[in-house]
Amino acid sequence: MGQSPKVLPVGMSGMDRMKTRSANELREMFLSYFEGKGCRRYPSFPLVPDDPTLMFTVAGMVPFKPYFLGLRTPEVTRAVTSQKCIRTNDIENVGRTARHHTFFEMLGNFSFGDYFKKEIIPWAWTFLTEHIGLDPDRMYATIYLDDDEAHGFWKSFVGLPDERIIRLGDDDNYWAAGPTGPCGPCSEIIYDQGPEFSCGKPDCGVGCSCDRYLEIWNLVFMQFSRNEEGVLTPLPKRNIDTGMGLERLSSVVQRVKGDFETDLFRPVIDRACELAGIKYGDSEKGDLSVRVISDHLRASAFMTADGVLPSNDGPGYVLRRLIRRSVRYGRIIGIERPFLAGLLPVVNGIMGGEYRELIEQKSTIEQIISLEEERFLHTLVQGTDILDDEIARIKRSGAGSFSGELAFLLYDTYGFPPELTEEIASEAGVSVARADFDREMDRQRKRARASSKQASASMTKNVFTELADKYGATPFDGYDTDRVSAEVVAIVADGTLKREAGEGEEALVALSRTPFYAERGGQVGDKGLLSCGETRFEVSDTTRPSGDLVIHSGRVTAGKLTVGMTVDAAIDVERRDAIRRHHTATHLLHEALCRVLGPHVRQAGSLVSPDFLRFDYNHFAPLTREQIDEAERIICGQVLADKPVTTLVMNYNDARKPGVKALFGEKYGDVVRVLDIEGFSTELCGGTHVSATGRIGLVKILRDESIGAGVRRTTAVAGAAALAVFQENADFARSVCEALETDPLAAMTKLKALQEENKSFLRRNRELALSDMLSSAGEILKKGVRIGDILLVAASFKGASRDMLRRIGDRLKQMEKDSVLMLAGIEGDAASLICMASDSAVKRGVHAGDLIREISSIIGGSGGGKPSMGQGGGGEISRLAEALASAEKILRGQTGDSKNQ
């Protein structure tokens, strides 16, 4: 400790002896080197941290923040990691520079009150010069302005001359956890890559933003605590936090111009070029595109492996944005088919050796990324047409910005992230009215919040807090028995503590102990009876309003309930048994879905009642009929096997071993219950369960539905509730057969025949209606208005579909070649609109898409399209006549014909 290492004299060239190494070799060298210094090697922590202040793990120190902040005692004093990280604050620069990435690996070593400056400075120097082989003559160190201690170590322990030790200020060489708390100076190791990397400015030197003087490693010396007044106090234990980007180190060692030239990216880039039929280096546009794709695909693969699914908010939104940017850049270089899954094996080949999750979840990652890519491709063309048309319109007019409302339509209907719309518009020199977009987004959020509001009752919270403080947790005996003798310790009625509750009164009761399960973890609360002599209190619900205090809600149906009374507390056993069956069936369903859909399936919530179960989980697509059938077969197999269901009580840390599921986002105590279904499923759960799977009986999945981006809900029934469903289905089938006057085997054949017959009648009716409409084509044209040499025809048709409108339009175009046709079809309480413009009209400046957009807005809808063809619609049909009448004024504006305006 503290001894000077063997130092290469400054001036001895190390460039000639620096061996080119792979990124995988460099990672292992770093980890092994610091293991040799007594550091514990930790595997990379997840990309989504257990930290409410961060969406992603953005640096190697993030998993250790509780240690640095003094919130937890570290289990070791020295650590080393290669931490996978995500940063998206500068996503637009990815691929445009040599160094910007969304996903990267940070090599870091840490000291929690152990080694400090005099150790880490020479260790870092020795690693880079003796182990990696960097040329000492090319290396500099930056330090904080007044950090004479670090200066002394760089000079005496390493031998750097004064002119190669650069003092910089707060922005460059001082680190802080926040406005207050741990902080300290830092020292950056800089490597001179040579004049070929220089920006060429006369003052180019250490601190220049070009790539010549490249920061390799940042050593943070956490030695002070800053209070609210800004006063620094030395920490009782000083810490070290270092960070070195693997991508950056690799670029230097591999002697390439930037990170994208390293073996971490280049194989992906080359494969992307192969798919696109281009060559890297031939064009700036192509090079940018494949660099973006290579970066974003790495990030997407690792995020998906860590359980992130595409969604409209949070980490899932970032994932969705990265995938969609990749798709867009693929189209720029001519890849118009799904292609990202074809690049994943290359990513796995590079990274899968160190990060086994990429291999273990290979199929899941491919499924999720492919599905998101295909979803976006379905709407990309239409959305891009709208976007391009609007940009062209703005450029034609020579003024204005891209409408925020239209940007929101692209986001809400076509899945365009607003940042992508801004990026495409910016490339065309057009700005987006982001404030208007944000306003529309806020309105949508308010509508969503309003639609999800539920009535709530806040029952004098202070009363229950007082009871919880006084009596503590209510002992729960319901795992082992259905009834206990207990004392009434408190009665709450009308929001206040009472000594008694008489017949007919509703009350909330606390007992000295209880067999009643209080609602938690998705399982509903028990019902039952509290009795003593002639006194009867019917429990309608059981809850935990404060901590582990159990409250029994109900009504006195006979006699008088008083504080201090000893009651027989008995649950409704038949109801509890039904709940037990549904709860254990929920665990079977969870594991079955994991086996059918993949290990990415994670529970996002549940409801277990005596009548049904509801299971919410992360998944990216609706279940197929075949997947539902397979899940039911798996569950049925476990029921027929009559597997033992056991519960173990253990320490939380012992319980969280591989294969044990936990509810995502749930906060568990130090001691937990682990439910084990022999040989099938192991999961943390505090609910009540059957003793063997055979006691569940029938299980039937009723439906699977989406309840949000990336979250689905499966509803199922078990036991007697499942039998009731089968009986209802059988009764319904019998009724259908009776109505069709046939037997079950022939019912479907007869039903299909009736459907075909009905379709035939409908087709005939539509053809007759269309024939009547077409017969009036001549009269319709007579009502048109001439605008120059163009005939504007605006007409509406009751009962006309959009397809019928097109056929009417085709007939009118045959009769009048120089025309603009604005046609509306009314079906129910909505109107469909189409606009057709002849080639001559388009040459005069007519834009059918713009025309339809303005008219659709009048009837409360939206629309758009190309100059020759547009379509839209809306629901305010009372304003349809007004909307069609406005077509003439709009058209005159487009053609510059101001006559009669």
mmCIF file of C-alpha atoms in Angstrom, residues 29 63 119 148 219 242 273 465 534 574 593 621 672 685 788 798:
data_model
loop_
_atom_site.group_PDB
_atom_site.id
_atom_site.type_symbol
_atom_site.label_atom_id
_atom_site.label_comp_id
_atom_site.label_asym_id
_atom_site.label_seq_id
_atom_site.Cartn_x
_atom_site.Cartn_y
_atom_site.Cartn_z
ATOM 1 C CA MET A 29 -7.279 -6.965 -18.033
ATOM 2 C CA PRO A 63 -25.122 0.961 -7.906
ATOM 3 C CA GLU A 119 -2.694 4.494 -4.267
ATOM 4 C CA ASP A 148 -1.722 20.199 -4.370
ATOM 5 C CA LEU A 219 -10.316 9.545 -10.940
ATOM 6 C CA THR A 242 -13.082 6.042 -11.102
ATOM 7 C CA CYS A 273 -23.755 -2.110 -44.792
ATOM 8 C CA THR A 465 -51.903 5.733 12.848
ATOM 9 C CA GLU A 534 -75.776 -13.037 21.333
ATOM 10 C CA GLU A 574 -65.907 -21.487 1.764
ATOM 11 C CA LEU A 593 -46.977 -17.692 -19.327
ATOM 12 C CA ALA A 621 -48.329 -8.715 -28.102
ATOM 13 C CA VAL A 672 -40.460 -13.193 3.560
ATOM 14 C CA CYS A 685 -45.801 -14.415 -1.751
ATOM 15 C CA GLY A 788 -60.608 28.966 -63.645
ATOM 16 C CA LYS A 798 -75.873 8.979 -47.106
#
